[in-house]
Amino acid sequence: MSYLDVEAITKHFGATCVARGVGFSLEKGDIGVLLGPSGCGKTTLLRMIAGFESPDGGAIHLDGRALWREGRGLAAEARHIGMVFQDYALFPHLTVWENIAFGMSGVSRKEMKATITELLLVTGLKGVEKRYPHEISGGQQQRVALARAIAPKPRCLLMDEPFSNLDVTLRESLSAEVRDIIKRFGITALMVTHNQHEAFAMADRIGVMMAGDILQWDTPEGLYHAPENLDVARFIGEGSLIAGTLTPDGDVDCSLGLFTGMAEAEPGEAKRVHVFVRPEAVRVAPSHAPARARLEASCFRGPGRSCLFRLPGGEGVKVASHDRCGLTEGSSYGLCVAEEGLSLFLEAGGRVSR
Amino acid sequence: MNACDAHGRGARSIGLFQRVPVSGGLVLALGVAVVVGLPIFLVMTSLFADTHGIWDHLRENLLAGLLANTAVLSLGVLGLTAFFGVSAAYLTALCEFPGRRFFSWALLLPLAIPTYVMAFVYTGLLDFSGPVATFLRQHLPAAAPFMPPIRSTGGVILVLSLALYPYVFLLSAGGFASQGERILEASRSLGLSQRHLFFRVLLPMARPFIFGGLILVLMETLADFGAVAVFNFDTFTTAIYKAWFGFFSIDAASQLASLLVVMALMVLTAEGWSRRRMRYFKGRDGRSAIRVRLTGHCALGATLFLGGLFAVAFAIPMIQLIAWVVEAWREELHMGYGALFSHSLLLAGGGALLTLMVALALAFAGRTSPGWLMASLSRLSLLGYALPGTVLAVGMVRVLSGFDHMAAGFLGVFGVALSGPLLQGTVWVMPVAYMVRFLSVGFNAISSSLGRVSPSMDEAARTMGVGKWALMRRVHLPLIRRGMITGSILVFIDIMKEMPLTLMTRPFGWDTLAVKIFELTSEGEWERAAIPAVALVAAGLIPVVLLVWQKEKVNR
């Protein structure tokens, strides 16, 4: 059994189903992220782990103890789980120091002082401990919320969209900082977000959640390079979908060219498949390339150029070009595709394994 | 609990309170709703009761007159308060002229003067034997016959309007101020002149706020007892009082009261509607409009108009009151004011304390067990503020006499005879009556500050292992302390000023400041009534000052 174990959780709110048999597990010290569009049930799942909602079915175990099993569970205040809320929920009548000390009970005064001092130092809050929440910046409030959740030494830390109230530039730097802090204290953490950049910056494991189900629970790399189905591929990063045919020999024929040995040979008829191409797997090549396409639009992105090509068949291909030399909109160019950047999906959405 | 024990000692089950839909909070709210609802219910049932001819007598001789008086009074007061309130609000919120800042808060001060004090000051001042009429007869005999009598329909309307216009002023000033600069600029760019701007944009957008203020005025007018009693102007409230203390007919009083309840509930419905409308009209952009600078005659006119309003609604009554106090000071002081003061303070203190506790309980119950049932129970519990004190007095007496009757019957079974009523006419029920009347005042103060404690704060505390009671002690109470203090001050002062409910439910001889004013003014002893009146106005200034402070803070 893993450290945090969530098994087959189901949950309905009236007629809407927000969790249909969700399960995942997280090892001790890892940071997991539930990633999904709003309304997919990720926050509800987090709140069920925290103990604010009761699942209809399934089980949750933490460190070998049941938090929820057979329709019964521990009250939220008995779970020893820390939580960082979207609005931080800092107590406005308490100073930063008092906020952090709020949940520390059964600790000697000396130990409390040492812990809080260390937390203030690590979170860069030293010097503001006597101020009230409304007297510090949003980023500082966020770190107070984190310090307050960590201070009672919880068995697990939950974070509900912790960066959504911050502006974009702050988000990036803070998410790396928060990851460092969590790792330094060796805390097992689970975060919920709809922002994949935050998810990639924070996570050891990411679960892509849609319509009350986790579609794939994997490392960030696995998720990006080997999406298990079409929905995950489309949700994570960018890419283009091209219609193709999978021959019984395992070759794929599509308007980007013929790719051999893409799947295991399987006798029978040729199958229609979706070929999914990441923009960085396509290169603008000399004219003898297998596929030619007209450049429809291009947009400067700093490190490179993001281009949209139109194939003769009418399908669009997104390409990340790193050439410094300019491309002319309306002209035709050759396109060259790296095979390992392709993923194949059946019509139903499932991945075709190699 | 076996499965739970498996999770370790001290673990509590959250499955438990899911299976029990009825929570303690719900039971508590139900209790409060019964205490509030029962008097109203008993008054309503008498709408169709048979009272042996008294009702016929009332209907033939009284009802048409009462209805006409109420209608004329309401319409007149609404019209005049709308004029005073909206013009003052427009000038102070959207124009700039000498004295604007002063008027923007000073015109709220009349809120501190109870209607009945305003009424007796002006009757004393303008009556035939009053100083103004006497002066005219002595020095300008030719003009004296042209002075309109103050004891007239016009007089009541004017006096009530002077005391009540601040409600319209306060709300519509908020309405005008919340219209952002952007929308005014948009209107100007579409070619609207200043005059068209007022009638086509400003006024329509402030309409829900003006309407909200007028509804408060209407509620106060329907409920008013003291002022109309000074003028001997018969309305439902005075008729209820007379039916009871004149005919000694609680049934006739109840029937009149039930009609008034119907009217009050209609007004209440209108109020809920207007409050919903107000939400859509709240301006969104933060910058308020730049004020139009008035010049020349316009500026002078504005200053003179608002200066006149302030003089008539606050300065003159206050000067007159103080003059009377100075006059009557010596002979009055030894007349047992200590008892009056201590009675007033005791009742207001007890009532405010009880109201605060019930309001706290109700607010927490609403937080811990939300739902439609809870929402409707607390709405019922807060009905009291829409009910005139006379109506509530009749309802309370019906409840108490019913209870005493049952208690006597019950004790009679055991051979115990009661020497008198157990509850009716005792001091102990008065705080309950005040609680029913003013619960919404205390509740609104507390629940608005409790509303600022986000649910995630509760959850944050729980994740840190803090239980329900510790949560209340360590988080909720410190955060709502200010709301509790404000709420109790407001309730305390409302009770001090309250007249009809006190008059009709007090035990014999329990005089308070308000009751004393009623007795003295019904004998025309204005000078002597001035001393308790000044005390009440001084107390009434506290919430007005709080309000002004709050307003200034928002403006900054």
PDB file of C-alpha atoms in Angstrom, chain B residues 44 75 109 153 227 280 306 308 399 518:
ATOM      1  CA  MET B  44     -53.958  37.286  12.382  1.00  0.00           C
ATOM      2  CA  LEU B  75     -49.069  59.571   0.813  1.00  0.00           C
ATOM      3  CA  LEU B 109     -28.801  63.961  12.485  1.00  0.00           C
ATOM      4  CA  THR B 153     -53.239  66.918   8.776  1.00  0.00           C
ATOM      5  CA  ALA B 227     -46.324  61.426  16.972  1.00  0.00           C
ATOM      6  CA  TYR B 280     -28.504  45.042 -10.079  1.00  0.00           C
ATOM      7  CA  LEU B 306     -30.262  72.579   2.790  1.00  0.00           C
ATOM      8  CA  GLY B 308     -33.192  75.649   5.994  1.00  0.00           C
ATOM      9  CA  VAL B 399     -50.001  34.756  24.002  1.00  0.00           C
ATOM     10  CA  PHE B 518     -46.245  60.128  26.380  1.00  0.00           C
TER      11      PHE B 518
END
